[in-house]
Tab-separated table of C-alpha atoms in Angstrom:
chain	number	residue	atom	x	y	z
A	936	MET	CA	54.609	-56.361	35.962
A	937	ALA	CA	50.947	-56.563	36.831
A	938	GLY	CA	48.655	-56.440	33.833
A	939	THR	CA	51.379	-57.241	31.315
A	940	GLN	CA	50.085	-59.357	28.445
A	941	PRO	CA	51.626	-62.845	28.274
A	942	PRO	CA	54.076	-63.392	25.401
A	943	VAL	CA	52.621	-64.555	22.108
A	944	TRP	CA	54.146	-68.043	22.273
A	945	ARG	CA	52.356	-68.695	25.558
A	946	ARG	CA	49.066	-67.339	24.197
A	947	ARG	CA	49.346	-69.631	21.195
A	948	LEU	CA	50.164	-72.613	23.388
A	949	ALA	CA	47.203	-71.847	25.668
A	950	GLY	CA	44.823	-71.428	22.739
A	951	LYS	CA	45.807	-74.761	21.223
A	952	LEU	CA	45.465	-76.564	24.580
A	953	VAL	CA	41.923	-75.240	24.944
A	954	GLU	CA	41.151	-76.260	21.371
A	955	PHE	CA	42.502	-79.796	21.853
A	956	ARG	CA	40.726	-80.246	25.193
A	957	GLU	CA	37.376	-79.166	23.771
A	958	GLN	CA	37.798	-81.369	20.691
A	959	ALA	CA	38.464	-84.298	23.005
A	960	GLY	CA	35.329	-83.518	25.019
A	961	LYS	CA	37.253	-83.092	28.266
A	962	THR	CA	36.534	-80.626	31.067
A	963	PRO	CA	39.137	-78.522	32.895
A	964	GLU	CA	38.472	-80.661	35.971
A	965	GLU	CA	39.307	-83.837	34.039
A	966	ALA	CA	42.472	-82.248	32.645
A	967	ALA	CA	43.506	-81.236	36.167
A	968	GLU	CA	42.908	-84.760	37.470
A	969	ARG	CA	44.975	-86.192	34.607
A	970	ILE	CA	48.127	-84.266	35.563
A	971	GLY	CA	47.410	-84.256	39.312
A	972	CYS	CA	46.760	-80.579	39.935
A	973	HIS	CA	43.949	-78.220	40.926
A	974	ARG	CA	41.589	-76.851	38.296
A	975	THR	CA	42.988	-73.379	39.050
A	976	LYS	CA	46.284	-74.407	37.476
A	977	ILE	CA	44.547	-75.567	34.297
A	978	ASN	CA	42.669	-72.271	34.155
A	979	ARG	CA	45.899	-70.299	34.486
A	980	ILE	CA	47.602	-72.413	31.820
A	981	GLU	CA	44.661	-71.980	29.452
A	982	ASN	CA	44.584	-68.238	30.169
A	983	ALA	CA	48.295	-68.047	29.271
A	984	ARG	CA	49.140	-66.843	32.775
A	985	LEU	CA	51.160	-69.923	33.672
A	986	GLY	CA	53.609	-72.073	31.757
A	987	ILE	CA	53.488	-75.849	31.539
A	988	SER	CA	56.237	-78.426	31.898
A	989	LEU	CA	57.070	-80.651	28.938
A	990	GLY	CA	55.975	-83.702	30.939
A	991	GLU	CA	52.574	-82.217	31.709
A	992	LEU	CA	52.189	-81.034	28.125
A	993	ARG	CA	52.917	-84.438	26.621
A	994	ASP	CA	50.593	-86.091	29.141
A	995	LEU	CA	47.734	-83.757	28.245
A	996	LEU	CA	48.313	-84.175	24.505
A	997	THR	CA	48.156	-87.953	24.943
A	998	TYR	CA	44.981	-87.560	27.016
A	999	TYR	CA	43.470	-85.364	24.301
A	1000	GLU	CA	44.476	-87.958	21.674
A	1001	VAL	CA	46.649	-85.521	19.760
A	1002	ASP	CA	48.820	-87.913	17.771
A	1003	ASP	CA	49.849	-85.798	14.776
A	1004	PRO	CA	53.678	-85.527	15.113
A	1005	ALA	CA	53.665	-82.050	13.579
A	1006	GLU	CA	51.096	-80.826	16.099
A	1007	VAL	CA	52.975	-82.377	19.013
A	1008	ASP	CA	56.320	-80.966	17.853
A	1009	GLY	CA	54.778	-77.536	17.410
A	1010	MET	CA	53.363	-77.568	20.927
A	1011	VAL	CA	56.660	-78.738	22.406
A	1012	GLU	CA	58.489	-75.972	20.545
A	1013	LEU	CA	56.109	-73.402	21.993
A	1014	ALA	CA	56.547	-74.768	25.514
A	1015	GLN	CA	60.327	-74.606	25.191
A	1016	ARG	CA	60.154	-70.879	24.469
A	1017	ARG	CA	60.396	-70.426	28.220
A	1018	ARG	CA	64.139	-70.838	27.766
A	1019	GLU	CA	64.649	-67.437	26.192
A	1020	PRO	CA	68.214	-66.417	25.315
A	1021	SER	CA	69.883	-63.868	27.559
A	1022	TRP	CA	70.074	-61.256	24.795
A	1023	LEU	CA	66.284	-61.353	24.404
A	1024	ARG	CA	65.712	-61.044	28.129
A	1025	ARG	CA	67.967	-57.979	28.227
A	1026	ALA	CA	66.202	-56.370	25.253
A	1027	ALA	CA	62.769	-57.123	26.696
A	1028	LEU	CA	63.673	-55.224	29.868
A	1029	VAL	CA	63.972	-52.147	27.642
A	1030	ARG	CA	61.107	-52.946	25.272
A	1031	PRO	CA	58.788	-55.757	26.427
A	1032	SER	CA	57.146	-56.015	22.997
A	1033	MET	CA	60.463	-57.330	21.646
A	1034	LYS	CA	59.593	-60.865	22.813
A	1035	ASP	CA	56.579	-61.069	20.528
A	1036	LEU	CA	58.508	-59.563	17.610
A	1037	VAL	CA	61.244	-62.183	17.874
A	1038	HIS	CA	58.690	-64.980	18.095
A	1039	TYR	CA	56.886	-63.728	14.992
A	1040	GLU	CA	60.159	-63.482	13.058
A	1041	GLU	CA	61.286	-66.949	14.125
A	1042	THR	CA	58.000	-68.696	13.314
A	1043	ALA	CA	56.978	-66.818	10.144
A	1044	SER	CA	57.155	-68.361	6.704
A	1045	CYS	CA	56.928	-64.942	5.039
A	1046	ILE	CA	57.816	-61.461	6.283
A	1047	ARG	CA	56.600	-58.490	4.244
A	1048	SER	CA	58.223	-55.259	5.374
A	1049	PHE	CA	57.570	-51.726	4.186
A	1050	GLN	CA	59.627	-48.852	5.561
A	1051	ASN	CA	59.040	-45.249	4.550
A	1052	ASN	CA	61.986	-43.669	6.390
A	1053	LEU	CA	64.518	-46.312	7.359
A	1054	ILE	CA	66.196	-49.504	6.206
A	1055	PRO	CA	64.308	-52.578	7.540
A	1056	GLY	CA	65.689	-53.834	10.848
A	1057	LEU	CA	66.560	-57.292	9.497
A	1058	LEU	CA	68.773	-55.627	6.877
A	1059	GLN	CA	70.489	-52.974	9.010
A	1060	THR	CA	74.224	-52.919	9.706
A	1061	PRO	CA	75.267	-52.561	13.367
A	1062	ASP	CA	76.606	-49.027	12.835
A	1063	TYR	CA	73.408	-47.905	11.117
A	1064	ALA	CA	71.283	-49.461	13.867
A	1065	ARG	CA	73.394	-47.850	16.593
A	1066	ALA	CA	72.962	-44.428	15.001
A	1067	ILE	CA	69.176	-44.857	14.992
A	1068	LEU	CA	68.965	-46.122	18.567
A	1069	SER	CA	71.210	-43.378	19.945
A	1070	ALA	CA	69.640	-40.482	18.013
A	1071	PRO	CA	68.569	-37.732	20.428
A	1072	PRO	CA	66.396	-37.331	22.316
A	1073	SER	CA	66.863	-40.839	23.690
A	1074	ALA	CA	65.938	-42.127	27.132
A	1075	LEU	CA	67.489	-45.544	26.514
A	1076	GLY	CA	70.877	-44.938	28.116
A	1077	HIS	CA	74.035	-46.820	27.187
A	1078	GLU	CA	72.871	-50.213	28.480
A	1079	GLY	CA	69.490	-49.906	26.787
A	1080	ILE	CA	71.064	-49.010	23.451
A	1081	GLU	CA	73.510	-51.908	23.695
A	1082	ALA	CA	70.738	-54.371	24.607
A	1083	LEU	CA	68.554	-53.347	21.662
A	1084	LEU	CA	71.531	-53.265	19.299
A	1085	GLU	CA	72.553	-56.791	20.292
A	1086	ALA	CA	68.968	-57.954	19.792
A	1087	ARG	CA	68.768	-56.372	16.352
A	1088	VAL	CA	71.929	-58.158	15.249
A	1089	LYS	CA	70.821	-61.480	16.765
A	1090	ARG	CA	67.407	-61.233	15.110
A	1091	GLN	CA	69.087	-61.158	11.706
A	1092	GLU	CA	70.360	-64.714	12.253
A	1093	VAL	CA	66.865	-65.950	11.335
A	1094	LEU	CA	67.824	-65.343	7.684
A	1095	GLU	CA	70.861	-67.621	7.998
A	1096	ARG	CA	69.137	-70.709	9.349
A	1097	ALA	CA	68.518	-73.778	7.177
A	1098	ASN	CA	64.893	-72.873	6.443
A	1099	PRO	CA	64.634	-69.078	6.694
A	1100	PRO	CA	61.432	-67.093	6.261
A	1101	ARG	CA	60.924	-65.333	2.964
A	1102	LEU	CA	61.703	-61.634	3.459
A	1103	HIS	CA	60.149	-59.230	0.962
A	1104	ALA	CA	61.251	-55.710	1.822
A	1105	ILE	CA	60.072	-52.519	0.138
A	1106	LEU	CA	61.696	-49.194	0.943
A	1107	ILE	CA	61.553	-45.753	-0.589
A	1108	GLU	CA	64.345	-44.009	-2.463
A	1109	SER	CA	64.652	-41.112	-0.029
A	1110	SER	CA	65.512	-43.528	2.811
A	1111	LEU	CA	68.649	-44.451	0.857
A	1112	ARG	CA	69.840	-40.849	0.922
A	1113	VAL	CA	69.356	-39.998	4.607
A	1114	GLN	CA	72.884	-40.033	5.981
A	1115	VAL	CA	72.190	-42.021	9.141
A	1116	GLY	CA	75.455	-42.184	11.085
A	1117	GLY	CA	77.332	-40.184	8.447
A	1118	LEU	CA	78.581	-40.873	4.944
A	1119	SER	CA	80.801	-43.869	5.671
A	1120	VAL	CA	78.135	-45.617	7.737
A	1121	MET	CA	75.544	-45.022	5.031
A	1122	ARG	CA	77.814	-46.270	2.251
A	1123	ARG	CA	78.433	-49.505	4.159
A	1124	GLN	CA	74.704	-49.832	4.796
A	1125	LEU	CA	73.932	-49.553	1.096
A	1126	GLU	CA	76.699	-52.029	0.277
A	1127	HIS	CA	75.092	-54.417	2.747
A	1128	LEU	CA	71.719	-53.984	1.048
A	1129	GLU	CA	73.271	-54.825	-2.305
A	1130	ALA	CA	74.854	-57.940	-0.806
A	1131	MET	CA	71.650	-59.067	0.928
A	1132	ALA	CA	69.731	-58.701	-2.318
A	1133	ASP	CA	71.599	-61.822	-3.496
A	1134	HIS	CA	70.326	-63.819	-0.511
A	1135	PRO	CA	67.976	-66.555	-1.778
A	1136	ALA	CA	65.347	-65.724	0.876
A	1137	VAL	CA	65.384	-61.952	0.319
A	1138	GLU	CA	63.487	-59.914	-2.256
A	1139	LEU	CA	64.229	-56.201	-2.193
A	1140	GLN	CA	62.320	-53.445	-3.981
A	1141	THR	CA	62.544	-49.664	-3.903
A	1142	ILE	CA	59.909	-47.058	-4.654
A	1143	PRO	CA	61.452	-44.181	-6.643
A	1144	ASP	CA	60.779	-40.615	-5.546
A	1145	GLN	CA	58.959	-39.881	-8.787
A	1146	ALA	CA	56.299	-42.481	-7.939
A	1147	GLY	CA	54.376	-39.692	-6.217
A	1148	ALA	CA	51.709	-40.207	-3.575
A	1149	HIS	CA	51.042	-43.804	-2.511
A	1150	GLY	CA	49.405	-45.787	0.271
A	1151	GLY	CA	52.570	-46.124	2.309
A	1152	LEU	CA	53.384	-42.465	2.815
A	1153	ASN	CA	51.840	-42.345	6.275
A	1154	CYS	CA	52.662	-45.833	7.529
A	1155	ALA	CA	55.536	-48.243	7.973
A	1156	PHE	CA	54.716	-51.827	8.896
A	1157	VAL	CA	55.703	-55.493	8.853
A	1158	LEU	CA	53.232	-58.230	7.929
A	1159	PHE	CA	53.934	-61.759	9.175
A	1160	SER	CA	52.453	-64.913	7.634
A	1161	PHE	CA	52.848	-68.351	9.227
A	1162	PRO	CA	52.957	-71.933	7.916
A	1163	ASN	CA	50.446	-73.083	10.544
A	1164	PRO	CA	46.956	-72.128	9.278
A	1165	ALA	CA	45.775	-71.910	12.889
A	1166	TYR	CA	47.891	-68.793	13.351
A	1167	PRO	CA	46.421	-65.613	11.826
A	1168	GLU	CA	48.597	-63.105	10.011
A	1169	VAL	CA	49.995	-60.360	12.214
A	1170	VAL	CA	50.835	-56.731	11.450
A	1171	SER	CA	53.548	-55.020	13.458
A	1172	VAL	CA	53.813	-51.228	13.585
A	1173	GLU	CA	56.832	-49.805	15.389
A	1174	HIS	CA	56.578	-46.677	17.510
A	1175	ARG	CA	58.984	-44.790	19.730
A	1176	THR	CA	58.826	-47.158	22.701
A	1177	GLY	CA	58.048	-50.520	21.121
A	1178	MET	CA	55.731	-52.346	18.734
A	1179	HIS	CA	51.977	-52.460	18.304
A	1180	TYR	CA	50.511	-55.697	16.918
A	1181	MET	CA	47.260	-56.235	15.010
A	1182	GLU	CA	45.769	-59.681	14.344
A	1183	THR	CA	42.166	-59.179	13.228
A	1184	GLN	CA	41.413	-60.117	9.647
A	1185	ASP	CA	40.000	-56.678	8.866
A	1186	GLU	CA	43.320	-55.100	9.873
A	1187	THR	CA	45.688	-57.591	8.248
A	1188	VAL	CA	43.787	-57.628	4.963
A	1189	GLN	CA	44.062	-53.845	4.722
A	1190	TYR	CA	47.812	-53.940	5.224
A	1191	ALA	CA	48.218	-56.827	2.773
A	1192	THR	CA	46.334	-54.754	0.194
A	1193	ILE	CA	48.586	-51.761	0.854
A	1194	PHE	CA	51.683	-53.930	0.475
A	1195	GLU	CA	50.546	-55.324	-2.876
A	1196	SER	CA	49.777	-51.784	-4.058
A	1197	LEU	CA	53.291	-50.685	-3.075
A	1198	ARG	CA	54.782	-53.719	-4.745
A	1199	SER	CA	53.055	-52.807	-8.001
A	1200	ILE	CA	54.565	-49.299	-8.140
A	1201	ALA	CA	58.038	-50.244	-6.865
A	1202	LEU	CA	60.952	-50.953	-9.147
A	1203	GLY	CA	61.707	-54.609	-9.809
A	1204	PRO	CA	64.505	-56.269	-7.806
A	1205	THR	CA	67.155	-55.745	-10.480
A	1206	GLU	CA	66.262	-52.097	-11.054
A	1207	SER	CA	66.064	-51.567	-7.302
A	1208	ILE	CA	69.619	-52.782	-6.751
A	1209	GLU	CA	70.795	-50.586	-9.593
A	1210	LEU	CA	69.187	-47.600	-7.876
A	1211	ILE	CA	70.811	-48.473	-4.549
A	1212	GLY	CA	74.189	-48.693	-6.289
A	1213	GLN	CA	73.676	-45.321	-7.960
A	1214	VAL	CA	72.790	-43.683	-4.643
A	1215	ARG	CA	75.802	-45.276	-2.919
A	1216	LYS	CA	78.172	-43.947	-5.581
A	1217	SER	CA	76.674	-40.488	-5.275
A	1218	LEU	CA	77.330	-40.243	-1.531
């Protein structure tokens, strides 16, 4: 689609290639000569409008004297993102912003999630997620719902890998009582939350109703932090048709401050799980 922003992995790859080329004191013309192409191709690669083969990438990194194995491996990993799984391609046809979300989740070292109405997506059961996606009015259709549902389930596998990101999720008490999908679906969802609270990479907190007004009443968001200091933190805000991302420091600092404020008024992890159990038994 004309005018569509390139996916985040390609923008990161392009930004690092420009950085390495400039540090090496090379011009776009010299880079083009190195890999035997026209300068236009280098411009398109550096503008994130064109991908790059692994052979060309390694050749340019050698030319730019990038010899740090971690840097090289990181660049290769970004370049290989072109081979997106079929489930992500299907979901991105429905919501193009899904590609960036998946990349952020897969590359983050820490994910801070605050939800003021729902259970966080990475902690949802399939039945709960299906009820949300199919809630009327919905223009998704059966195939769209199935594509997004499959993606939501697949995204959760990031927590089961050998080195998962740290997920710190804060939700409010009233979201535990909304009977999404009916009583049985909600009971299983709360049971799943209790089980996931024992996951070594998950920290779960709840804000009790009696906490009163707080900074999260009018916003739900996810804040991603990354192990590579070259990548700024990113805030994701979900809306009806996709996600909106913010990367400026002024924006991310504000959301980080809100999250810490919410963390300070939320129940501790143990008390939070006790509250979830009490709500589940009351349903």
